[in-house]
Amino acid sequence: MLLKLPLICRTVQRNASSFSVTGQRNHAGVKPYIDFVAKLHDKQKLEHNIRQRKLNIDLNELYLLRTLDLSTKRSELARLDQKIKDILTSYSNADRTAEGIESLLKSLKLDAAKTKTEFKALAEDIKAYDDALLEKFLDLPNDIHERTPLDTSEIRFSYSSQRSIDGAENHLDKVNYLEHHDPFCYFLKSDAAKCELQLPLHCKKMFRSFGFAPFSNPDFVRSILAEGAGIRLNDLLEIIEDDPKNKFNRLHLAGSGSMLSFLGFVTKLLVYRSRLPLKFVSSGKSFSLADTASIDQGLYSTCQTTNVQLFSMTIDESESLRQFDETLEQMIKFYQRLDRTFRVRYVTADELAQAEQFRADFEVYSPHRKCFVPMGHLSSYGDFISRRLLIAFKEDSRSKFKFSHLISGNVINVTRFIAILLEEKGALSAPAILSHFK
């Protein structure tokens, strides 16, 4: 597959949020659920969270914005709004036959124009404050779960293959299977191309037997979904639009094998509790610039990969933990069928993404590099994303809605796994590797 992504894409800076508080300047389809009291009541806990994640966030500025009293300005805005309505009513009800009516109407017009100017200036002032507060609040990370190790990562499970490897080779030297130019351009050939097509099918078939419903996702997402998931826009590819309707809610190429691609379906989704848990599996491409900035490591650092992605919606934390453990065991069974040395590692807080509570990484041993390579992961998000993208459920038609707890993860990065197979002599024979799934 040949990619010339720089011709259609560019990286972007987050200079304004695609979320909106009032919706007057930049319309947004999603208005996040913001609970300042719950998030900011324990400043010491929040500071500890930020230190553990090694983030550069100034909480003092956020708390200062939060303590500013705009009640006087908001009251004045309401007064001006009412004044405009009263002037318009007086103008409409004025007796056009009365003496001096033209002078009165002119005076009312001038007064209305002046009041509207004052209203607009004050509204923009309040809007700027609301946007600044929302921007800083959206930068805050999810709470760290107790499963996250404090100082060093924790090995949850390890598996050692008993196969003997007769010499390890650099996968970039396997020109019969791979033509690699740079992180944005490579070709898979022969059995490598067959494996890329067939392995995801076997993976999805296995997880369908575990109760995951097959899902077909779009390749494109909007900025608002990325911000809702706490994903940096700099890590995404932007599609240049000739006439974008909203310059802040841009179009990005994420791929149908990414977690973001599920969010377009579940955002603003309200279901009954009896429908949960919902479990989906999808395979496809995934696009990211996160690994391409490092030293070129062949298929280990490509912009485009083939993934099998899981996504689950659950009721609460207890159900989420149970579902997480069950899915983790199912992923371990899948990797055992691949019969490669691997381990499952709970990562420390500084390795977590903004939206993650805790994460388990699946790492496969590379015979050539002689180290473990990240191959998949399973992440718990709690209701962090659900509150931002309004993913909820109800007990019945008369009860209040609650936010779903989300779990998602990449079962296997097929592109990287092919690199592992290429390092072993004869390991990439498609029938040989796929025979474990028959």
mmCIF file of C-alpha atoms in Angstrom, residues 98-395:
data_model
loop_
_atom_site.group_PDB
_atom_site.id
_atom_site.type_symbol
_atom_site.label_atom_id
_atom_site.label_comp_id
_atom_site.label_asym_id
_atom_site.label_seq_id
_atom_site.Cartn_x
_atom_site.Cartn_y
_atom_site.Cartn_z
ATOM 1 C CA ALA A 98 -49.324 60.974 17.568
ATOM 2 C CA GLU A 99 -47.582 64.329 17.464
ATOM 3 C CA GLY A 100 -43.764 64.085 17.432
ATOM 4 C CA ILE A 101 -43.847 60.345 16.674
ATOM 5 C CA GLU A 102 -40.924 60.558 14.247
ATOM 6 C CA SER A 103 -38.688 62.038 16.918
ATOM 7 C CA LEU A 104 -39.756 59.353 19.395
ATOM 8 C CA LEU A 105 -39.145 56.516 16.927
ATOM 9 C CA LYS A 106 -35.726 57.882 16.056
ATOM 10 C CA SER A 107 -34.850 58.097 19.741
ATOM 11 C CA LEU A 108 -35.996 54.501 20.294
ATOM 12 C CA LYS A 109 -33.890 53.293 17.348
ATOM 13 C CA LEU A 110 -30.791 55.019 18.675
ATOM 14 C CA ASP A 111 -31.408 53.686 22.180
ATOM 15 C CA ALA A 112 -31.890 50.139 20.812
ATOM 16 C CA ALA A 113 -28.697 50.305 18.751
ATOM 17 C CA LYS A 114 -26.697 51.587 21.732
ATOM 18 C CA THR A 115 -28.112 48.906 24.051
ATOM 19 C CA LYS A 116 -27.433 46.143 21.508
ATOM 20 C CA THR A 117 -23.813 47.294 21.221
ATOM 21 C CA GLU A 118 -23.416 47.190 25.017
ATOM 22 C CA PHE A 119 -25.092 43.772 25.125
ATOM 23 C CA LYS A 120 -22.805 42.353 22.435
ATOM 24 C CA ALA A 121 -19.622 43.650 24.083
ATOM 25 C CA LEU A 122 -20.633 42.271 27.489
ATOM 26 C CA ALA A 123 -21.735 38.945 26.006
ATOM 27 C CA GLU A 124 -18.375 38.527 24.250
ATOM 28 C CA ASP A 125 -16.572 39.332 27.499
ATOM 29 C CA ILE A 126 -18.518 36.640 29.355
ATOM 30 C CA LYS A 127 -18.073 34.217 26.445
ATOM 31 C CA ALA A 128 -14.297 34.726 26.511
ATOM 32 C CA TYR A 129 -14.273 33.892 30.238
ATOM 33 C CA ASP A 130 -16.452 30.801 29.747
ATOM 34 C CA ASP A 131 -14.254 29.574 26.885
ATOM 35 C CA ALA A 132 -11.040 30.098 28.867
ATOM 36 C CA LEU A 133 -12.477 28.206 31.837
ATOM 37 C CA LEU A 134 -13.746 25.379 29.637
ATOM 38 C CA GLU A 135 -10.419 25.093 27.799
ATOM 39 C CA LYS A 136 -8.473 24.646 31.021
ATOM 40 C CA PHE A 137 -11.053 22.296 32.501
ATOM 41 C CA LEU A 138 -10.963 20.055 29.419
ATOM 42 C CA ASP A 139 -7.179 19.770 29.806
ATOM 43 C CA LEU A 140 -7.573 18.054 33.185
ATOM 44 C CA PRO A 141 -6.888 14.299 33.099
ATOM 45 C CA ASN A 142 -9.093 11.464 34.248
ATOM 46 C CA ASP A 143 -8.727 10.211 37.820
ATOM 47 C CA ILE A 144 -6.046 7.559 38.251
ATOM 48 C CA HIS A 145 -7.424 4.174 39.267
ATOM 49 C CA GLU A 146 -5.875 2.198 42.103
ATOM 50 C CA ARG A 147 -4.838 -0.491 39.624
ATOM 51 C CA THR A 148 -2.284 1.885 38.133
ATOM 52 C CA PRO A 149 1.189 1.158 39.620
ATOM 53 C CA LEU A 150 2.873 4.087 41.351
ATOM 54 C CA ASP A 151 6.559 3.856 40.445
ATOM 55 C CA THR A 152 7.260 0.887 38.189
ATOM 56 C CA SER A 153 5.056 -1.020 35.781
ATOM 57 C CA GLU A 154 3.510 -4.275 36.971
ATOM 58 C CA ILE A 155 3.694 -7.515 34.974
ATOM 59 C CA ARG A 156 0.172 -8.941 35.075
ATOM 60 C CA PHE A 157 0.852 -12.046 32.943
ATOM 61 C CA SER A 158 3.726 -13.550 30.954
ATOM 62 C CA TYR A 159 3.944 -16.334 28.416
ATOM 63 C CA SER A 160 7.072 -17.972 27.022
ATOM 64 C CA SER A 161 6.920 -19.749 23.703
ATOM 65 C CA GLN A 162 8.718 -23.092 23.556
ATOM 66 C CA ARG A 163 9.542 -22.722 19.871
ATOM 67 C CA SER A 164 13.205 -22.540 18.924
ATOM 68 C CA ILE A 165 14.228 -19.609 16.712
ATOM 69 C CA ASP A 166 17.022 -20.362 14.274
ATOM 70 C CA GLY A 167 18.544 -16.901 13.936
ATOM 71 C CA ALA A 168 16.773 -13.555 13.936
ATOM 72 C CA GLU A 169 16.791 -11.126 11.019
ATOM 73 C CA ASN A 170 15.962 -7.474 10.474
ATOM 74 C CA HIS A 171 12.454 -7.342 9.022
ATOM 75 C CA LEU A 172 13.526 -4.482 6.705
ATOM 76 C CA ASP A 173 15.849 -6.919 4.919
ATOM 77 C CA LYS A 174 12.940 -9.165 3.870
ATOM 78 C CA VAL A 175 12.494 -7.537 0.468
ATOM 79 C CA ASN A 176 10.418 -10.456 -0.826
ATOM 80 C CA TYR A 177 7.742 -9.578 1.735
ATOM 81 C CA LEU A 178 8.225 -5.861 2.339
ATOM 82 C CA GLU A 179 9.112 -2.742 0.399
ATOM 83 C CA HIS A 180 9.621 0.038 2.936
ATOM 84 C CA HIS A 181 10.425 3.649 2.062
ATOM 85 C CA ASP A 182 9.535 5.720 5.142
ATOM 86 C CA PRO A 183 6.878 5.786 7.902
ATOM 87 C CA PHE A 184 4.337 7.073 5.364
ATOM 88 C CA CYS A 185 5.035 4.692 2.490
ATOM 89 C CA TYR A 186 5.456 0.904 2.445
ATOM 90 C CA PHE A 187 4.188 -2.183 0.591
ATOM 91 C CA LEU A 188 3.423 -5.627 2.003
ATOM 92 C CA LYS A 189 3.864 -8.473 -0.465
ATOM 93 C CA SER A 190 3.300 -12.209 -0.778
ATOM 94 C CA ASP A 191 2.469 -13.993 2.508
ATOM 95 C CA ALA A 192 2.887 -10.741 4.464
ATOM 96 C CA ALA A 193 -0.041 -9.221 2.549
ATOM 97 C CA LYS A 194 -2.073 -12.416 3.023
ATOM 98 C CA CYS A 195 -1.432 -12.374 6.757
ATOM 99 C CA GLU A 196 -2.527 -8.741 6.997
ATOM 100 C CA LEU A 197 -5.864 -9.692 5.426
ATOM 101 C CA GLN A 198 -6.482 -13.012 7.161
ATOM 102 C CA LEU A 199 -5.252 -12.496 10.734
ATOM 103 C CA PRO A 200 -7.848 -9.755 11.538
ATOM 104 C CA LEU A 201 -10.605 -12.036 10.216
ATOM 105 C CA HIS A 202 -9.577 -14.844 12.554
ATOM 106 C CA CYS A 203 -9.238 -12.384 15.438
ATOM 107 C CA LYS A 204 -12.719 -10.952 14.890
ATOM 108 C CA LYS A 205 -14.172 -14.446 14.562
ATOM 109 C CA MET A 206 -12.676 -15.402 17.919
ATOM 110 C CA PHE A 207 -14.037 -12.315 19.681
ATOM 111 C CA ARG A 208 -17.443 -12.756 18.094
ATOM 112 C CA SER A 209 -17.515 -16.090 19.930
ATOM 113 C CA PHE A 210 -16.879 -14.076 23.113
ATOM 114 C CA GLY A 211 -20.002 -11.990 22.519
ATOM 115 C CA PHE A 212 -18.559 -8.993 20.656
ATOM 116 C CA ALA A 213 -20.760 -7.760 17.825
ATOM 117 C CA PRO A 214 -18.940 -7.063 14.535
ATOM 118 C CA PHE A 215 -18.982 -3.376 13.666
ATOM 119 C CA SER A 216 -18.143 -1.334 10.590
ATOM 120 C CA ASN A 217 -16.656 2.069 11.383
ATOM 121 C CA PRO A 218 -15.890 5.186 9.324
ATOM 122 C CA ASP A 219 -12.308 6.248 8.683
ATOM 123 C CA PHE A 220 -12.968 9.927 9.405
ATOM 124 C CA VAL A 221 -13.746 11.770 12.637
ATOM 125 C CA ARG A 222 -14.244 15.365 13.700
ATOM 126 C CA SER A 223 -12.089 17.287 16.161
ATOM 127 C CA ILE A 224 -14.877 17.258 18.723
ATOM 128 C CA LEU A 225 -14.641 13.466 19.045
ATOM 129 C CA ALA A 226 -10.872 13.636 19.507
ATOM 130 C CA GLU A 227 -11.189 16.314 22.185
ATOM 131 C CA GLY A 228 -13.922 14.310 23.880
ATOM 132 C CA ALA A 229 -11.550 11.335 24.017
ATOM 133 C CA GLY A 230 -8.657 13.479 25.244
ATOM 134 C CA ILE A 231 -6.609 12.815 22.070
ATOM 135 C CA ARG A 232 -4.060 15.429 20.997
ATOM 136 C CA LEU A 233 -4.961 16.881 17.619
ATOM 137 C CA ASN A 234 -1.231 16.993 16.816
ATOM 138 C CA ASP A 235 -1.243 13.178 16.724
ATOM 139 C CA LEU A 236 -4.001 13.090 14.109
ATOM 140 C CA LEU A 237 -3.975 13.637 10.375
ATOM 141 C CA GLU A 238 -6.173 16.488 9.204
ATOM 142 C CA ILE A 239 -8.012 16.391 5.887
ATOM 143 C CA ILE A 240 -7.882 19.779 4.189
ATOM 144 C CA GLU A 241 -11.395 20.998 3.412
ATOM 145 C CA ASP A 242 -11.890 23.669 0.764
ATOM 146 C CA ASP A 243 -14.752 25.349 2.608
ATOM 147 C CA PRO A 244 -14.971 24.048 6.193
ATOM 148 C CA LYS A 245 -18.241 24.883 7.921
ATOM 149 C CA ASN A 246 -16.512 25.168 11.263
ATOM 150 C CA LYS A 247 -12.784 25.860 11.334
ATOM 151 C CA PHE A 248 -12.517 24.530 14.888
ATOM 152 C CA ASN A 249 -14.310 21.221 14.267
ATOM 153 C CA ARG A 250 -11.997 19.842 11.595
ATOM 154 C CA LEU A 251 -12.018 16.560 9.729
ATOM 155 C CA HIS A 252 -9.358 13.971 10.615
ATOM 156 C CA LEU A 253 -8.281 10.617 9.212
ATOM 157 C CA ALA A 254 -8.290 8.209 12.167
ATOM 158 C CA GLY A 255 -9.125 4.867 10.548
ATOM 159 C CA SER A 256 -11.848 2.306 11.159
ATOM 160 C CA GLY A 257 -9.475 0.323 13.382
ATOM 161 C CA SER A 258 -9.176 3.085 15.997
ATOM 162 C CA MET A 259 -11.114 3.794 19.167
ATOM 163 C CA LEU A 260 -12.124 7.221 17.843
ATOM 164 C CA SER A 261 -14.086 5.647 15.012
ATOM 165 C CA PHE A 262 -16.554 4.106 17.500
ATOM 166 C CA LEU A 263 -17.261 7.454 19.145
ATOM 167 C CA GLY A 264 -19.123 8.843 16.149
ATOM 168 C CA PHE A 265 -21.767 6.168 16.742
ATOM 169 C CA VAL A 266 -22.061 6.322 20.532
ATOM 170 C CA THR A 267 -21.787 10.119 21.019
ATOM 171 C CA LYS A 268 -25.080 11.472 22.393
ATOM 172 C CA LEU A 269 -26.324 7.886 22.539
ATOM 173 C CA LEU A 270 -28.957 7.149 25.194
ATOM 174 C CA VAL A 271 -29.960 3.512 25.738
ATOM 175 C CA TYR A 272 -31.854 1.586 28.381
ATOM 176 C CA ARG A 273 -29.838 -0.194 31.052
ATOM 177 C CA SER A 274 -31.146 -3.570 29.881
ATOM 178 C CA ARG A 275 -29.113 -3.121 26.675
ATOM 179 C CA LEU A 276 -25.800 -2.917 28.537
ATOM 180 C CA PRO A 277 -23.128 -4.074 28.293
ATOM 181 C CA LEU A 278 -22.662 -3.318 24.607
ATOM 182 C CA LYS A 279 -19.569 -4.971 23.110
ATOM 183 C CA PHE A 280 -18.250 -4.239 19.612
ATOM 184 C CA VAL A 281 -15.264 -5.381 17.554
ATOM 185 C CA SER A 282 -13.981 -3.764 14.368
ATOM 186 C CA SER A 283 -10.919 -4.175 12.183
ATOM 187 C CA GLY A 284 -9.350 -1.776 9.741
ATOM 188 C CA LYS A 285 -6.674 0.834 9.291
ATOM 189 C CA SER A 286 -5.497 3.159 12.017
ATOM 190 C CA PHE A 287 -3.680 6.408 11.276
ATOM 191 C CA SER A 288 -1.538 8.309 13.766
ATOM 192 C CA LEU A 289 1.496 10.566 13.830
ATOM 193 C CA ALA A 290 2.372 9.583 17.411
ATOM 194 C CA ASP A 291 5.192 7.164 16.455
ATOM 195 C CA THR A 292 6.445 8.752 13.236
ATOM 196 C CA ALA A 293 8.361 11.560 14.949
ATOM 197 C CA SER A 294 10.837 9.092 16.471
ATOM 198 C CA ILE A 295 13.679 7.361 14.655
ATOM 199 C CA ASP A 296 12.382 5.356 11.706
ATOM 200 C CA GLN A 297 11.975 1.768 12.951
ATOM 201 C CA GLY A 298 10.336 0.263 9.899
ATOM 202 C CA LEU A 299 6.946 -1.318 10.530
ATOM 203 C CA TYR A 300 7.259 -0.474 14.237
ATOM 204 C CA SER A 301 6.815 3.254 13.557
ATOM 205 C CA THR A 302 4.520 3.563 10.542
ATOM 206 C CA CYS A 303 1.787 6.144 10.188
ATOM 207 C CA GLN A 304 -0.708 3.544 8.980
ATOM 208 C CA THR A 305 -1.311 0.209 10.689
ATOM 209 C CA THR A 306 -3.938 -2.532 10.582
ATOM 210 C CA ASN A 307 -5.675 -3.044 13.930
ATOM 211 C CA VAL A 308 -8.469 -5.017 15.564
ATOM 212 C CA GLN A 309 -10.250 -2.703 18.006
ATOM 213 C CA LEU A 310 -12.620 -3.542 20.869
ATOM 214 C CA PHE A 311 -15.153 -1.186 22.433
ATOM 215 C CA SER A 312 -17.443 -1.813 25.419
ATOM 216 C CA MET A 313 -20.082 0.238 27.251
ATOM 217 C CA THR A 314 -20.932 -0.790 30.818
ATOM 218 C CA ILE A 315 -23.161 0.411 33.658
ATOM 219 C CA ASP A 316 -20.804 1.409 36.463
ATOM 220 C CA GLU A 317 -17.300 0.957 37.843
ATOM 221 C CA SER A 318 -17.965 -2.475 39.317
ATOM 222 C CA GLU A 319 -19.372 -3.828 36.070
ATOM 223 C CA SER A 320 -16.590 -2.114 34.132
ATOM 224 C CA LEU A 321 -13.868 -3.816 36.186
ATOM 225 C CA ARG A 322 -15.526 -7.184 35.744
ATOM 226 C CA GLN A 323 -15.816 -6.624 31.993
ATOM 227 C CA PHE A 324 -12.211 -5.417 31.813
ATOM 228 C CA ASP A 325 -10.878 -8.550 33.539
ATOM 229 C CA GLU A 326 -12.993 -10.807 31.342
ATOM 230 C CA THR A 327 -11.840 -9.100 28.143
ATOM 231 C CA LEU A 328 -8.230 -9.164 29.317
ATOM 232 C CA GLU A 329 -8.397 -12.941 29.759
ATOM 233 C CA GLN A 330 -9.903 -13.295 26.286
ATOM 234 C CA MET A 331 -7.083 -11.241 24.771
ATOM 235 C CA ILE A 332 -4.545 -13.427 26.607
ATOM 236 C CA LYS A 333 -6.141 -16.527 25.048
ATOM 237 C CA PHE A 334 -5.811 -14.934 21.622
ATOM 238 C CA TYR A 335 -2.106 -14.185 22.131
ATOM 239 C CA GLN A 336 -1.465 -17.686 23.428
ATOM 240 C CA ARG A 337 -2.775 -19.019 20.125
ATOM 241 C CA LEU A 338 -0.191 -16.925 18.315
ATOM 242 C CA ASP A 339 2.459 -18.829 20.315
ATOM 243 C CA ARG A 340 4.923 -15.961 20.651
ATOM 244 C CA THR A 341 6.622 -14.863 23.869
ATOM 245 C CA PHE A 342 4.586 -12.007 25.283
ATOM 246 C CA ARG A 343 3.675 -10.252 28.511
ATOM 247 C CA VAL A 344 0.818 -8.139 29.860
ATOM 248 C CA ARG A 345 1.964 -5.034 31.702
ATOM 249 C CA TYR A 346 0.010 -2.514 33.770
ATOM 250 C CA VAL A 347 1.600 0.835 32.913
ATOM 251 C CA THR A 348 2.466 3.662 35.307
ATOM 252 C CA ALA A 349 0.545 6.955 35.421
ATOM 253 C CA ASP A 350 3.030 8.864 33.265
ATOM 254 C CA GLU A 351 2.342 6.435 30.389
ATOM 255 C CA LEU A 352 -1.426 6.910 30.522
ATOM 256 C CA ALA A 353 -3.338 9.007 28.024
ATOM 257 C CA GLN A 354 -5.438 11.865 29.370
ATOM 258 C CA ALA A 355 -8.694 9.883 29.353
ATOM 259 C CA GLU A 356 -7.325 6.607 30.742
ATOM 260 C CA GLN A 357 -7.785 5.456 34.333
ATOM 261 C CA PHE A 358 -5.520 2.452 33.888
ATOM 262 C CA ARG A 359 -4.183 0.434 30.983
ATOM 263 C CA ALA A 360 -2.805 -3.037 30.331
ATOM 264 C CA ASP A 361 -0.276 -3.255 27.475
ATOM 265 C CA PHE A 362 0.336 -6.442 25.493
ATOM 266 C CA GLU A 363 3.992 -6.663 24.449
ATOM 267 C CA VAL A 364 5.505 -9.326 22.172
ATOM 268 C CA TYR A 365 9.199 -10.184 22.279
ATOM 269 C CA SER A 366 11.196 -9.212 19.201
ATOM 270 C CA PRO A 367 13.917 -11.777 18.409
ATOM 271 C CA HIS A 368 15.945 -9.269 16.380
ATOM 272 C CA ARG A 369 15.635 -6.201 18.634
ATOM 273 C CA LYS A 370 15.783 -8.392 21.760
ATOM 274 C CA CYS A 371 13.150 -6.400 23.594
ATOM 275 C CA PHE A 372 9.397 -6.387 24.073
ATOM 276 C CA VAL A 373 7.414 -4.409 21.497
ATOM 277 C CA PRO A 374 3.956 -2.897 22.266
ATOM 278 C CA MET A 375 1.452 -4.903 20.249
ATOM 279 C CA GLY A 376 -1.942 -4.191 21.793
ATOM 280 C CA HIS A 377 -3.616 -2.753 24.867
ATOM 281 C CA LEU A 378 -6.821 -2.593 26.874
ATOM 282 C CA SER A 379 -7.818 0.673 28.560
ATOM 283 C CA SER A 380 -10.407 1.659 31.149
ATOM 284 C CA TYR A 381 -11.863 5.164 30.799
ATOM 285 C CA GLY A 382 -14.553 5.190 33.481
ATOM 286 C CA ASP A 383 -17.203 7.793 32.601
ATOM 287 C CA PHE A 384 -14.605 10.433 31.613
ATOM 288 C CA ILE A 385 -15.343 10.291 27.879
ATOM 289 C CA SER A 386 -19.052 9.664 28.409
ATOM 290 C CA ARG A 387 -19.471 12.926 30.304
ATOM 291 C CA ARG A 388 -17.761 14.867 27.544
ATOM 292 C CA LEU A 389 -19.623 13.184 24.667
ATOM 293 C CA LEU A 390 -22.938 12.465 26.446
ATOM 294 C CA ILE A 391 -22.884 8.653 26.244
ATOM 295 C CA ALA A 392 -25.582 7.603 28.683
ATOM 296 C CA PHE A 393 -28.239 5.093 29.723
ATOM 297 C CA LYS A 394 -31.520 5.128 31.679
ATOM 298 C CA GLU A 395 -33.279 2.627 33.896
#
